[in-house]
């Protein structure tokens, strides 16, 4: 596929998050350039950016490879999100524009409607859009960039179980927007912290599950060998 040179970093990152490029796998400039239909120059620049973001590491004798985060590193990301998302909401209460509020309220109405009707397939993307808009409403480019990067990395490392109570989850989104609309930074911080803490319980490590499948498979093979 051919994509614009300035989009190469996004394309590689999206493919890493989706598992197209496996953890620990090599990322050669030549292969990536062919895959995305660009020269090696934007690929090289993209790999530098992704290394700075923590998606890529450079190894001796191997070059650029997809990073292999530990369970502790993954857990730290959730802790960071629990600190930064409430901060973003508090800043949004102080700095949001009417345009931000219009989008946030529209997303809450749509999310609550979908939740009531049981349209769970739409809710994950709507939730991502909600939190992205909330971060943008902080009017802090640095904080927005950090929260965006956190969301990408958490999506890469974790699967998320469907909320057992999507109606309640979207009601919490509504409470957050009400606090932001009133300009109540402390209330926005507190309700976002509670919402984020509840949501964190639905996250399960992708690579921990993969490792468990390998262990189970090896155990089955070993037991089969003993029987014979």
JSON list of C-alpha atoms in Angstrom, two decimals:
[
{"chain": "A", "resi": 1, "resn": "UNK", "atom": "CA", "xyz": [0.00, 0.00, 0.00]},
{"chain": "A", "resi": 2, "resn": "UNK", "atom": "CA", "xyz": [1.15, 3.53, -0.72]},
{"chain": "A", "resi": 3, "resn": "UNK", "atom": "CA", "xyz": [0.68, 6.18, 1.95]},
{"chain": "A", "resi": 4, "resn": "UNK", "atom": "CA", "xyz": [1.93, 9.78, 2.32]},
{"chain": "A", "resi": 5, "resn": "UNK", "atom": "CA", "xyz": [5.44, 10.01, 3.76]},
{"chain": "A", "resi": 6, "resn": "UNK", "atom": "CA", "xyz": [4.24, 12.06, 6.73]},
{"chain": "A", "resi": 7, "resn": "UNK", "atom": "CA", "xyz": [1.82, 9.24, 7.66]},
{"chain": "A", "resi": 8, "resn": "UNK", "atom": "CA", "xyz": [4.44, 6.48, 7.81]},
{"chain": "A", "resi": 9, "resn": "UNK", "atom": "CA", "xyz": [4.95, 6.81, 11.57]},
{"chain": "A", "resi": 10, "resn": "UNK", "atom": "CA", "xyz": [1.21, 6.56, 12.23]},
{"chain": "A", "resi": 11, "resn": "UNK", "atom": "CA", "xyz": [0.90, 3.54, 9.90]},
{"chain": "A", "resi": 12, "resn": "UNK", "atom": "CA", "xyz": [3.76, 1.64, 11.55]},
{"chain": "A", "resi": 13, "resn": "UNK", "atom": "CA", "xyz": [2.47, 2.49, 15.04]},
{"chain": "A", "resi": 14, "resn": "UNK", "atom": "CA", "xyz": [-1.05, 1.35, 14.13]},
{"chain": "A", "resi": 15, "resn": "UNK", "atom": "CA", "xyz": [0.34, -1.92, 12.77]},
{"chain": "A", "resi": 16, "resn": "UNK", "atom": "CA", "xyz": [2.38, -2.48, 15.94]},
{"chain": "A", "resi": 17, "resn": "UNK", "atom": "CA", "xyz": [-0.71, -1.86, 18.09]},
{"chain": "A", "resi": 18, "resn": "UNK", "atom": "CA", "xyz": [-2.75, -4.24, 15.89]},
{"chain": "A", "resi": 19, "resn": "UNK", "atom": "CA", "xyz": [-0.08, -6.96, 16.19]},
{"chain": "A", "resi": 20, "resn": "UNK", "atom": "CA", "xyz": [0.93, -6.91, 12.51]},
{"chain": "A", "resi": 21, "resn": "UNK", "atom": "CA", "xyz": [4.52, -6.37, 13.66]},
{"chain": "A", "resi": 22, "resn": "UNK", "atom": "CA", "xyz": [5.06, -8.84, 16.50]},
{"chain": "A", "resi": 23, "resn": "UNK", "atom": "CA", "xyz": [6.82, -8.02, 19.76]},
{"chain": "A", "resi": 24, "resn": "UNK", "atom": "CA", "xyz": [10.54, -8.51, 19.35]},
{"chain": "A", "resi": 25, "resn": "UNK", "atom": "CA", "xyz": [10.25, -8.69, 15.56]},
{"chain": "A", "resi": 26, "resn": "UNK", "atom": "CA", "xyz": [12.77, -6.90, 13.35]},
{"chain": "A", "resi": 27, "resn": "UNK", "atom": "CA", "xyz": [11.73, -3.75, 11.53]},
{"chain": "A", "resi": 28, "resn": "UNK", "atom": "CA", "xyz": [13.97, -3.37, 8.50]},
{"chain": "A", "resi": 29, "resn": "UNK", "atom": "CA", "xyz": [13.82, -0.12, 6.56]},
{"chain": "A", "resi": 30, "resn": "UNK", "atom": "CA", "xyz": [13.76, -1.86, 3.20]},
{"chain": "A", "resi": 31, "resn": "UNK", "atom": "CA", "xyz": [10.82, -4.13, 4.05]},
{"chain": "A", "resi": 32, "resn": "UNK", "atom": "CA", "xyz": [8.85, -1.30, 5.66]},
{"chain": "A", "resi": 33, "resn": "UNK", "atom": "CA", "xyz": [9.50, 1.02, 2.72]},
{"chain": "A", "resi": 34, "resn": "UNK", "atom": "CA", "xyz": [8.09, -1.61, 0.36]},
{"chain": "A", "resi": 35, "resn": "UNK", "atom": "CA", "xyz": [5.09, -2.28, 2.60]},
{"chain": "A", "resi": 36, "resn": "UNK", "atom": "CA", "xyz": [4.05, 1.36, 2.85]},
{"chain": "A", "resi": 37, "resn": "UNK", "atom": "CA", "xyz": [5.12, 2.44, -0.63]},
{"chain": "A", "resi": 38, "resn": "UNK", "atom": "CA", "xyz": [7.64, 5.09, 0.43]},
{"chain": "A", "resi": 39, "resn": "UNK", "atom": "CA", "xyz": [11.39, 5.63, 0.38]},
{"chain": "A", "resi": 40, "resn": "UNK", "atom": "CA", "xyz": [13.58, 4.57, 3.29]},
{"chain": "A", "resi": 41, "resn": "UNK", "atom": "CA", "xyz": [14.01, 8.16, 4.52]},
{"chain": "A", "resi": 42, "resn": "UNK", "atom": "CA", "xyz": [10.52, 8.59, 6.07]},
{"chain": "A", "resi": 43, "resn": "UNK", "atom": "CA", "xyz": [10.74, 5.05, 7.43]},
{"chain": "A", "resi": 44, "resn": "UNK", "atom": "CA", "xyz": [14.03, 5.88, 9.16]},
{"chain": "A", "resi": 45, "resn": "UNK", "atom": "CA", "xyz": [12.51, 9.03, 10.65]},
{"chain": "A", "resi": 46, "resn": "UNK", "atom": "CA", "xyz": [9.41, 7.13, 11.76]},
{"chain": "A", "resi": 47, "resn": "UNK", "atom": "CA", "xyz": [11.49, 4.48, 13.54]},
{"chain": "A", "resi": 48, "resn": "UNK", "atom": "CA", "xyz": [13.35, 7.20, 15.45]},
{"chain": "A", "resi": 49, "resn": "UNK", "atom": "CA", "xyz": [10.04, 8.68, 16.59]},
{"chain": "A", "resi": 50, "resn": "UNK", "atom": "CA", "xyz": [8.64, 5.30, 17.56]},
{"chain": "A", "resi": 51, "resn": "UNK", "atom": "CA", "xyz": [11.79, 4.51, 19.52]},
{"chain": "A", "resi": 52, "resn": "UNK", "atom": "CA", "xyz": [11.36, 7.75, 21.46]},
{"chain": "A", "resi": 53, "resn": "UNK", "atom": "CA", "xyz": [7.74, 6.74, 22.15]},
{"chain": "A", "resi": 54, "resn": "UNK", "atom": "CA", "xyz": [8.76, 3.29, 23.40]},
{"chain": "A", "resi": 55, "resn": "UNK", "atom": "CA", "xyz": [7.28, 1.18, 20.61]},
{"chain": "A", "resi": 56, "resn": "UNK", "atom": "CA", "xyz": [10.65, 0.36, 19.04]},
{"chain": "A", "resi": 57, "resn": "UNK", "atom": "CA", "xyz": [14.11, -0.50, 20.40]},
{"chain": "A", "resi": 58, "resn": "UNK", "atom": "CA", "xyz": [17.45, -0.65, 18.61]},
{"chain": "A", "resi": 59, "resn": "UNK", "atom": "CA", "xyz": [19.44, -3.81, 19.30]},
{"chain": "A", "resi": 60, "resn": "UNK", "atom": "CA", "xyz": [23.06, -4.55, 18.54]},
{"chain": "A", "resi": 61, "resn": "UNK", "atom": "CA", "xyz": [23.45, -6.74, 15.46]},
{"chain": "A", "resi": 62, "resn": "UNK", "atom": "CA", "xyz": [19.67, -6.66, 14.88]},
{"chain": "A", "resi": 63, "resn": "UNK", "atom": "CA", "xyz": [18.79, -3.01, 14.33]},
{"chain": "A", "resi": 64, "resn": "UNK", "atom": "CA", "xyz": [15.28, -1.73, 14.95]},
{"chain": "A", "resi": 65, "resn": "UNK", "atom": "CA", "xyz": [12.89, -4.19, 16.61]},
{"chain": "A", "resi": 66, "resn": "UNK", "atom": "CA", "xyz": [9.43, -3.96, 18.13]},
{"chain": "A", "resi": 67, "resn": "UNK", "atom": "CA", "xyz": [9.77, -3.41, 21.87]},
{"chain": "A", "resi": 68, "resn": "UNK", "atom": "CA", "xyz": [8.89, -6.17, 24.34]},
{"chain": "A", "resi": 69, "resn": "UNK", "atom": "CA", "xyz": [7.41, -4.44, 27.40]},
{"chain": "A", "resi": 70, "resn": "UNK", "atom": "CA", "xyz": [7.44, -6.16, 30.75]},
{"chain": "A", "resi": 71, "resn": "UNK", "atom": "CA", "xyz": [4.37, -6.65, 32.92]},
{"chain": "A", "resi": 72, "resn": "UNK", "atom": "CA", "xyz": [5.68, -3.94, 35.26]},
{"chain": "A", "resi": 73, "resn": "UNK", "atom": "CA", "xyz": [6.04, -1.47, 32.40]},
{"chain": "A", "resi": 74, "resn": "UNK", "atom": "CA", "xyz": [2.50, -2.25, 31.29]},
{"chain": "A", "resi": 75, "resn": "UNK", "atom": "CA", "xyz": [1.16, -1.79, 34.82]},
{"chain": "A", "resi": 76, "resn": "UNK", "atom": "CA", "xyz": [2.95, 1.55, 35.07]},
{"chain": "A", "resi": 77, "resn": "UNK", "atom": "CA", "xyz": [1.03, 2.79, 32.02]},
{"chain": "A", "resi": 78, "resn": "UNK", "atom": "CA", "xyz": [-2.30, 2.25, 33.77]},
{"chain": "A", "resi": 79, "resn": "UNK", "atom": "CA", "xyz": [-1.00, 4.07, 36.84]},
{"chain": "A", "resi": 80, "resn": "UNK", "atom": "CA", "xyz": [0.13, 6.96, 34.65]},
{"chain": "A", "resi": 81, "resn": "UNK", "atom": "CA", "xyz": [-3.26, 7.15, 32.97]},
{"chain": "A", "resi": 82, "resn": "UNK", "atom": "CA", "xyz": [-4.96, 7.25, 36.38]},
{"chain": "A", "resi": 83, "resn": "UNK", "atom": "CA", "xyz": [-2.88, 10.31, 37.20]},
{"chain": "A", "resi": 84, "resn": "UNK", "atom": "CA", "xyz": [-3.01, 12.12, 33.86]},
{"chain": "A", "resi": 85, "resn": "UNK", "atom": "CA", "xyz": [-6.64, 11.67, 32.76]},
{"chain": "A", "resi": 86, "resn": "UNK", "atom": "CA", "xyz": [-8.01, 13.38, 35.91]},
{"chain": "A", "resi": 87, "resn": "UNK", "atom": "CA", "xyz": [-5.47, 16.17, 35.40]},
{"chain": "A", "resi": 88, "resn": "UNK", "atom": "CA", "xyz": [-6.63, 16.54, 31.79]},
{"chain": "A", "resi": 89, "resn": "UNK", "atom": "CA", "xyz": [-10.26, 16.75, 32.92]},
{"chain": "A", "resi": 90, "resn": "UNK", "atom": "CA", "xyz": [-9.42, 19.41, 35.51]},
{"chain": "A", "resi": 91, "resn": "UNK", "atom": "CA", "xyz": [-7.60, 21.46, 32.86]},
{"chain": "A", "resi": 92, "resn": "UNK", "atom": "CA", "xyz": [-10.52, 20.98, 30.47]},
{"chain": "A", "resi": 93, "resn": "UNK", "atom": "CA", "xyz": [-12.88, 22.45, 33.07]},
{"chain": "A", "resi": 94, "resn": "UNK", "atom": "CA", "xyz": [-10.71, 25.57, 33.12]},
{"chain": "A", "resi": 95, "resn": "UNK", "atom": "CA", "xyz": [-9.89, 25.90, 29.42]},
{"chain": "A", "resi": 96, "resn": "UNK", "atom": "CA", "xyz": [-12.51, 24.14, 27.28]},
{"chain": "A", "resi": 97, "resn": "UNK", "atom": "CA", "xyz": [-14.23, 25.96, 24.46]},
{"chain": "A", "resi": 98, "resn": "UNK", "atom": "CA", "xyz": [-17.88, 25.83, 23.46]},
{"chain": "A", "resi": 99, "resn": "UNK", "atom": "CA", "xyz": [-16.82, 23.71, 20.49]},
{"chain": "A", "resi": 100, "resn": "UNK", "atom": "CA", "xyz": [-15.26, 21.14, 22.83]},
{"chain": "A", "resi": 101, "resn": "UNK", "atom": "CA", "xyz": [-18.42, 21.07, 24.96]},
{"chain": "A", "resi": 102, "resn": "UNK", "atom": "CA", "xyz": [-20.63, 20.60, 21.92]},
{"chain": "A", "resi": 103, "resn": "UNK", "atom": "CA", "xyz": [-18.64, 17.55, 20.78]},
{"chain": "A", "resi": 104, "resn": "UNK", "atom": "CA", "xyz": [-18.43, 16.07, 24.30]},
{"chain": "A", "resi": 105, "resn": "UNK", "atom": "CA", "xyz": [-22.17, 16.45, 24.88]},
{"chain": "A", "resi": 106, "resn": "UNK", "atom": "CA", "xyz": [-22.93, 14.95, 21.49]},
{"chain": "A", "resi": 107, "resn": "UNK", "atom": "CA", "xyz": [-20.72, 11.95, 22.23]},
{"chain": "A", "resi": 108, "resn": "UNK", "atom": "CA", "xyz": [-22.36, 11.43, 25.62]},
{"chain": "A", "resi": 109, "resn": "UNK", "atom": "CA", "xyz": [-25.84, 11.52, 24.08]},
{"chain": "A", "resi": 110, "resn": "UNK", "atom": "CA", "xyz": [-24.81, 9.06, 21.38]},
{"chain": "A", "resi": 111, "resn": "UNK", "atom": "CA", "xyz": [-22.97, 6.79, 23.84]},
{"chain": "A", "resi": 112, "resn": "UNK", "atom": "CA", "xyz": [-25.89, 6.71, 26.27]},
{"chain": "A", "resi": 113, "resn": "UNK", "atom": "CA", "xyz": [-28.31, 5.93, 23.46]},
{"chain": "A", "resi": 114, "resn": "UNK", "atom": "CA", "xyz": [-26.10, 3.10, 22.13]},
{"chain": "A", "resi": 115, "resn": "UNK", "atom": "CA", "xyz": [-25.62, 1.72, 25.66]},
{"chain": "A", "resi": 116, "resn": "UNK", "atom": "CA", "xyz": [-29.37, 1.65, 26.33]},
{"chain": "A", "resi": 117, "resn": "UNK", "atom": "CA", "xyz": [-29.99, -0.17, 23.05]},
{"chain": "A", "resi": 118, "resn": "UNK", "atom": "CA", "xyz": [-27.19, -2.66, 23.67]},
{"chain": "A", "resi": 119, "resn": "UNK", "atom": "CA", "xyz": [-25.09, -1.58, 20.67]},
{"chain": "A", "resi": 120, "resn": "UNK", "atom": "CA", "xyz": [-21.83, -2.56, 22.36]},
{"chain": "A", "resi": 121, "resn": "UNK", "atom": "CA", "xyz": [-19.86, -2.72, 19.10]},
{"chain": "A", "resi": 122, "resn": "UNK", "atom": "CA", "xyz": [-20.02, 1.10, 18.81]},
{"chain": "A", "resi": 123, "resn": "UNK", "atom": "CA", "xyz": [-19.17, 1.94, 22.40]},
{"chain": "A", "resi": 124, "resn": "UNK", "atom": "CA", "xyz": [-15.42, 1.30, 22.36]},
{"chain": "A", "resi": 125, "resn": "UNK", "atom": "CA", "xyz": [-14.76, 3.68, 19.48]},
{"chain": "A", "resi": 126, "resn": "UNK", "atom": "CA", "xyz": [-17.12, 6.27, 20.97]},
{"chain": "A", "resi": 127, "resn": "UNK", "atom": "CA", "xyz": [-15.32, 5.98, 24.30]},
{"chain": "A", "resi": 128, "resn": "UNK", "atom": "CA", "xyz": [-11.97, 6.52, 22.63]},
{"chain": "A", "resi": 129, "resn": "UNK", "atom": "CA", "xyz": [-13.30, 9.56, 20.81]},
{"chain": "A", "resi": 130, "resn": "UNK", "atom": "CA", "xyz": [-14.75, 10.92, 24.08]},
{"chain": "A", "resi": 131, "resn": "UNK", "atom": "CA", "xyz": [-11.46, 10.67, 25.97]},
{"chain": "A", "resi": 132, "resn": "UNK", "atom": "CA", "xyz": [-9.51, 12.06, 23.03]},
{"chain": "A", "resi": 133, "resn": "UNK", "atom": "CA", "xyz": [-11.80, 15.10, 22.88]},
{"chain": "A", "resi": 134, "resn": "UNK", "atom": "CA", "xyz": [-11.61, 15.54, 26.66]},
{"chain": "A", "resi": 135, "resn": "UNK", "atom": "CA", "xyz": [-7.82, 15.58, 26.43]},
{"chain": "A", "resi": 136, "resn": "UNK", "atom": "CA", "xyz": [-7.93, 18.12, 23.61]},
{"chain": "A", "resi": 137, "resn": "UNK", "atom": "CA", "xyz": [-10.24, 20.29, 25.71]},
{"chain": "A", "resi": 138, "resn": "UNK", "atom": "CA", "xyz": [-7.38, 20.70, 28.20]},
{"chain": "A", "resi": 139, "resn": "UNK", "atom": "CA", "xyz": [-5.80, 22.99, 25.58]},
{"chain": "A", "resi": 140, "resn": "UNK", "atom": "CA", "xyz": [-2.42, 21.60, 26.60]},
{"chain": "A", "resi": 141, "resn": "UNK", "atom": "CA", "xyz": [-0.59, 20.12, 23.60]},
{"chain": "A", "resi": 142, "resn": "UNK", "atom": "CA", "xyz": [1.96, 18.38, 25.83]},
{"chain": "A", "resi": 143, "resn": "UNK", "atom": "CA", "xyz": [-0.70, 16.75, 28.03]},
{"chain": "A", "resi": 144, "resn": "UNK", "atom": "CA", "xyz": [-2.83, 15.81, 25.03]},
{"chain": "A", "resi": 145, "resn": "UNK", "atom": "CA", "xyz": [0.18, 14.20, 23.32]},
{"chain": "A", "resi": 146, "resn": "UNK", "atom": "CA", "xyz": [1.04, 12.22, 26.45]},
{"chain": "A", "resi": 147, "resn": "UNK", "atom": "CA", "xyz": [-2.52, 10.96, 26.87]},
{"chain": "A", "resi": 148, "resn": "UNK", "atom": "CA", "xyz": [-2.72, 10.02, 23.19]},
{"chain": "A", "resi": 149, "resn": "UNK", "atom": "CA", "xyz": [0.53, 8.07, 23.44]},
{"chain": "A", "resi": 150, "resn": "UNK", "atom": "CA", "xyz": [-0.72, 6.34, 26.59]},
{"chain": "A", "resi": 151, "resn": "UNK", "atom": "CA", "xyz": [-3.93, 5.28, 24.84]},
{"chain": "A", "resi": 152, "resn": "UNK", "atom": "CA", "xyz": [-1.94, 3.82, 21.93]},
{"chain": "A", "resi": 153, "resn": "UNK", "atom": "CA", "xyz": [0.39, 1.88, 24.22]},
{"chain": "A", "resi": 154, "resn": "UNK", "atom": "CA", "xyz": [-2.39, 0.61, 26.47]},
{"chain": "A", "resi": 155, "resn": "UNK", "atom": "CA", "xyz": [-4.30, -0.59, 23.39]},
{"chain": "A", "resi": 156, "resn": "UNK", "atom": "CA", "xyz": [-1.12, -2.39, 22.28]},
{"chain": "A", "resi": 157, "resn": "UNK", "atom": "CA", "xyz": [-0.50, -4.11, 25.60]},
{"chain": "A", "resi": 158, "resn": "UNK", "atom": "CA", "xyz": [-4.01, -4.84, 26.84]},
{"chain": "A", "resi": 159, "resn": "UNK", "atom": "CA", "xyz": [-7.30, -6.33, 25.77]},
{"chain": "A", "resi": 160, "resn": "UNK", "atom": "CA", "xyz": [-10.31, -4.68, 27.38]},
{"chain": "A", "resi": 161, "resn": "UNK", "atom": "CA", "xyz": [-13.34, -6.65, 28.49]},
{"chain": "A", "resi": 162, "resn": "UNK", "atom": "CA", "xyz": [-16.72, -5.17, 27.61]},
{"chain": "A", "resi": 163, "resn": "UNK", "atom": "CA", "xyz": [-18.10, -3.08, 30.45]},
{"chain": "A", "resi": 164, "resn": "UNK", "atom": "CA", "xyz": [-20.59, -5.09, 32.53]},
{"chain": "A", "resi": 165, "resn": "UNK", "atom": "CA", "xyz": [-22.61, -1.88, 32.88]},
{"chain": "A", "resi": 166, "resn": "UNK", "atom": "CA", "xyz": [-22.16, 0.34, 29.79]},
{"chain": "A", "resi": 167, "resn": "UNK", "atom": "CA", "xyz": [-25.15, 2.47, 30.80]},
{"chain": "A", "resi": 168, "resn": "UNK", "atom": "CA", "xyz": [-23.44, 3.30, 34.09]},
{"chain": "A", "resi": 169, "resn": "UNK", "atom": "CA", "xyz": [-20.13, 3.95, 32.35]},
{"chain": "A", "resi": 170, "resn": "UNK", "atom": "CA", "xyz": [-21.72, 6.45, 29.96]},
{"chain": "A", "resi": 171, "resn": "UNK", "atom": "CA", "xyz": [-23.61, 8.05, 32.84]},
{"chain": "A", "resi": 172, "resn": "UNK", "atom": "CA", "xyz": [-20.16, 8.70, 34.37]},
{"chain": "A", "resi": 173, "resn": "UNK", "atom": "CA", "xyz": [-19.07, 10.32, 31.11]},
{"chain": "A", "resi": 174, "resn": "UNK", "atom": "CA", "xyz": [-22.06, 12.61, 31.44]},
{"chain": "A", "resi": 175, "resn": "UNK", "atom": "CA", "xyz": [-21.09, 13.56, 34.99]},
{"chain": "A", "resi": 176, "resn": "UNK", "atom": "CA", "xyz": [-17.58, 14.41, 33.79]},
{"chain": "A", "resi": 177, "resn": "UNK", "atom": "CA", "xyz": [-18.93, 16.66, 31.04]},
{"chain": "A", "resi": 178, "resn": "UNK", "atom": "CA", "xyz": [-21.29, 18.40, 33.50]},
{"chain": "A", "resi": 179, "resn": "UNK", "atom": "CA", "xyz": [-18.33, 19.23, 35.75]},
{"chain": "A", "resi": 180, "resn": "UNK", "atom": "CA", "xyz": [-16.28, 20.45, 32.78]},
{"chain": "A", "resi": 181, "resn": "UNK", "atom": "CA", "xyz": [-19.19, 22.60, 31.56]},
{"chain": "A", "resi": 182, "resn": "UNK", "atom": "CA", "xyz": [-19.53, 24.22, 35.00]},
{"chain": "A", "resi": 183, "resn": "UNK", "atom": "CA", "xyz": [-15.82, 24.95, 35.14]},
{"chain": "A", "resi": 184, "resn": "UNK", "atom": "CA", "xyz": [-15.48, 22.86, 38.32]},
{"chain": "A", "resi": 185, "resn": "UNK", "atom": "CA", "xyz": [-11.92, 21.55, 38.01]},
{"chain": "A", "resi": 186, "resn": "UNK", "atom": "CA", "xyz": [-11.85, 19.65, 41.30]},
{"chain": "A", "resi": 187, "resn": "UNK", "atom": "CA", "xyz": [-15.14, 17.90, 40.58]},
{"chain": "A", "resi": 188, "resn": "UNK", "atom": "CA", "xyz": [-13.97, 17.02, 37.06]},
{"chain": "A", "resi": 189, "resn": "UNK", "atom": "CA", "xyz": [-10.73, 15.62, 38.47]},
{"chain": "A", "resi": 190, "resn": "UNK", "atom": "CA", "xyz": [-12.50, 13.54, 41.14]},
{"chain": "A", "resi": 191, "resn": "UNK", "atom": "CA", "xyz": [-15.17, 11.97, 38.92]},
{"chain": "A", "resi": 192, "resn": "UNK", "atom": "CA", "xyz": [-12.64, 11.24, 36.16]},
{"chain": "A", "resi": 193, "resn": "UNK", "atom": "CA", "xyz": [-10.33, 9.56, 38.69]},
{"chain": "A", "resi": 194, "resn": "UNK", "atom": "CA", "xyz": [-13.18, 7.33, 39.85]},
{"chain": "A", "resi": 195, "resn": "UNK", "atom": "CA", "xyz": [-14.21, 6.53, 36.28]},
{"chain": "A", "resi": 196, "resn": "UNK", "atom": "CA", "xyz": [-10.63, 5.67, 35.26]},
{"chain": "A", "resi": 197, "resn": "UNK", "atom": "CA", "xyz": [-10.10, 3.49, 38.33]},
{"chain": "A", "resi": 198, "resn": "UNK", "atom": "CA", "xyz": [-13.26, 1.50, 37.56]},
{"chain": "A", "resi": 199, "resn": "UNK", "atom": "CA", "xyz": [-12.35, 1.11, 33.89]},
{"chain": "A", "resi": 200, "resn": "UNK", "atom": "CA", "xyz": [-8.85, -0.15, 34.72]},
{"chain": "A", "resi": 201, "resn": "UNK", "atom": "CA", "xyz": [-10.27, -3.37, 36.16]},
{"chain": "A", "resi": 202, "resn": "UNK", "atom": "CA", "xyz": [-11.40, -4.47, 32.69]},
{"chain": "A", "resi": 203, "resn": "UNK", "atom": "CA", "xyz": [-7.84, -4.54, 31.27]},
{"chain": "A", "resi": 204, "resn": "UNK", "atom": "CA", "xyz": [-6.02, -7.85, 30.71]},
{"chain": "A", "resi": 205, "resn": "UNK", "atom": "CA", "xyz": [-2.45, -8.14, 29.44]},
{"chain": "A", "resi": 206, "resn": "UNK", "atom": "CA", "xyz": [-2.27, -9.41, 25.87]},
{"chain": "A", "resi": 207, "resn": "UNK", "atom": "CA", "xyz": [1.23, -10.87, 26.16]},
{"chain": "A", "resi": 208, "resn": "UNK", "atom": "CA", "xyz": [0.47, -12.53, 29.50]},
{"chain": "A", "resi": 209, "resn": "UNK", "atom": "CA", "xyz": [-2.40, -14.36, 27.82]},
{"chain": "A", "resi": 210, "resn": "UNK", "atom": "CA", "xyz": [-0.16, -15.38, 24.92]},
{"chain": "A", "resi": 211, "resn": "UNK", "atom": "CA", "xyz": [2.50, -16.67, 27.32]},
{"chain": "A", "resi": 212, "resn": "UNK", "atom": "CA", "xyz": [-0.15, -18.69, 29.19]},
{"chain": "A", "resi": 213, "resn": "UNK", "atom": "CA", "xyz": [-1.34, -20.24, 25.91]},
{"chain": "A", "resi": 214, "resn": "UNK", "atom": "CA", "xyz": [2.23, -21.29, 25.12]},
{"chain": "A", "resi": 215, "resn": "UNK", "atom": "CA", "xyz": [2.68, -22.80, 28.60]},
{"chain": "A", "resi": 216, "resn": "UNK", "atom": "CA", "xyz": [-0.62, -24.68, 28.30]},
{"chain": "A", "resi": 217, "resn": "UNK", "atom": "CA", "xyz": [0.32, -26.00, 24.86]},
{"chain": "A", "resi": 218, "resn": "UNK", "atom": "CA", "xyz": [3.75, -27.14, 26.07]},
{"chain": "A", "resi": 219, "resn": "UNK", "atom": "CA", "xyz": [2.19, -28.84, 29.08]},
{"chain": "A", "resi": 220, "resn": "UNK", "atom": "CA", "xyz": [-0.26, -30.72, 26.81]},
{"chain": "A", "resi": 221, "resn": "UNK", "atom": "CA", "xyz": [2.60, -31.88, 24.58]},
{"chain": "A", "resi": 222, "resn": "UNK", "atom": "CA", "xyz": [4.65, -33.04, 27.57]},
{"chain": "A", "resi": 223, "resn": "UNK", "atom": "CA", "xyz": [1.72, -34.94, 29.07]},
{"chain": "A", "resi": 224, "resn": "UNK", "atom": "CA", "xyz": [1.04, -36.58, 25.70]},
{"chain": "A", "resi": 225, "resn": "UNK", "atom": "CA", "xyz": [4.67, -37.70, 25.56]},
{"chain": "A", "resi": 226, "resn": "UNK", "atom": "CA", "xyz": [4.43, -39.23, 29.01]},
{"chain": "A", "resi": 227, "resn": "UNK", "atom": "CA", "xyz": [1.33, -41.22, 28.05]},
{"chain": "A", "resi": 228, "resn": "UNK", "atom": "CA", "xyz": [3.19, -42.75, 25.11]}
]
